[in-house]
Amino acid sequence: MAASAGLRQRHGNGCKQPASGCKCPWEAWVYSAADGGKIRKQFPTKAVAKAWREDARGQVRRKELRAPKPTTLRQAADEWLDGARRSVIRNRSGDPYKPAAIRSYDQGLRLRVLPALGHRKLSDITRTDLQDLVDKLVADGLNASTIGVTMLPVRAIYKRATARPDSGITINPTTGLQMPAVRGGRDRIASPDECAKLLAALTQDRALWATAMYGGLRRGELQALRVEDVDLGAGVIHVRRGWDMIEGEITTKSGRDRRVPIAGVLRDYLDEHLLGLGWRKQPDGLVFGSRARSPFDAGGPGTRARKVWEKARLDGITLHECRHTFASLMIAAGVNAKALSAYMGHATISITLDRYGHLMPGNEDEAAGLLDTYLERANTAARLAQLETGANPGASVG
């Protein structure tokens, strides 16, 4: 078939084209006047190539199929990062990427991905190329989490490209990559007794650590917490914003405000702290700021507390581990997963279940015991109701 008809067989160097025909692939192409270029694809048989060409011609007319742009991975990465910074490109939940996440993706791309593949056309990179890169990173000794974060923006770039008809990308090469397993120990969770001892040993930042332990706020949320956000009368902390060390005030990680209940054990610490706060009458003053509008240094509380706990021979804890401790305490207290998800500020309940499901009641003995207790309580209530109405108490109750 002549090339002018949009079909041709691509014979390899070793093909001798026997009379019975060879098995070399067929290439089909259509021309896109709007893009000023050809769209090419290869197929195992002439019939399949011809069928694709007929369908593709209609898609080009309807502008559903576009000629690929000669975009390199480096160019695509720059465009993706710019879109993420401007919140035009968003994460899977539809929320803007956090500045810290964008910086992490930028670093991973520029240190590990672009030096190896940045010069290659986006449409030319194969799954084998990406798997070779992953295997090299493993051989170089990088841990599984670092490799995962490195490949996340690559996945996002190709996911966006495959959704755009003008990219020329129809197959996502990141699909099916074999990644190293992330294996890490559980974060430390302090017991109720440990929490009390850790807080009792502190003289500075005590309310801050108590809010992390009994309120579950993230470090950035603690840094951005304002006086007006703590409603002791209603017993609620309003978590409305976070803090980024470069960008300053940002939205919460989920992009939504949330309300966290103030337990009695936390109320006393907050009440004492706010009474001694020099700017307590300024609604927009920071609850734990070094000054009214200057957040505490990210590493300061941890450094100070670690020295105190080491001297007291206590097993220290981090602010992030305090957040996990809060979740553990709430689960032990009987708070359901839906409520806990809201208090933690998770985007979905599945995040809560994936992260803390192992702490929740769920074995057969516990489930049977809970059901028996419920039925016994329900039957007792029903019998009491029958006695009050004069009904026969000996009758069976469902």
Tab-separated table of C-alpha atoms in Angstrom, residues 327-328 330-337 353 356-368 370:
chain	number	residue	atom	x	y	z
A	327	ALA	CA	-6.371	9.141	67.294
A	328	SER	CA	-5.539	6.145	69.494
A	330	MET	CA	-10.253	8.678	70.706
A	331	ILE	CA	-10.625	5.139	69.357
A	332	ALA	CA	-10.067	3.660	72.820
A	333	ALA	CA	-12.723	6.040	74.163
A	334	GLY	CA	-15.236	4.666	71.656
A	335	VAL	CA	-15.346	7.490	69.097
A	336	ASN	CA	-16.561	6.151	65.747
A	337	ALA	CA	-14.468	6.305	62.590
A	353	LEU	CA	-9.539	3.492	58.328
A	356	TYR	CA	-5.898	3.590	62.201
A	357	GLY	CA	-8.083	0.604	61.365
A	358	HIS	CA	-5.681	-1.731	63.186
A	359	LEU	CA	-6.472	0.095	66.442
A	360	MET	CA	-10.241	-0.198	66.133
A	361	PRO	CA	-12.290	-2.976	67.754
A	362	GLY	CA	-12.951	-5.656	65.209
A	363	ASN	CA	-12.041	-9.198	66.267
A	364	GLU	CA	-14.726	-11.847	66.608
A	365	ASP	CA	-14.807	-11.915	70.418
A	366	GLU	CA	-15.167	-8.133	70.647
A	367	ALA	CA	-17.856	-8.053	67.959
A	368	ALA	CA	-19.860	-10.827	69.617
A	370	LEU	CA	-20.691	-5.820	71.676
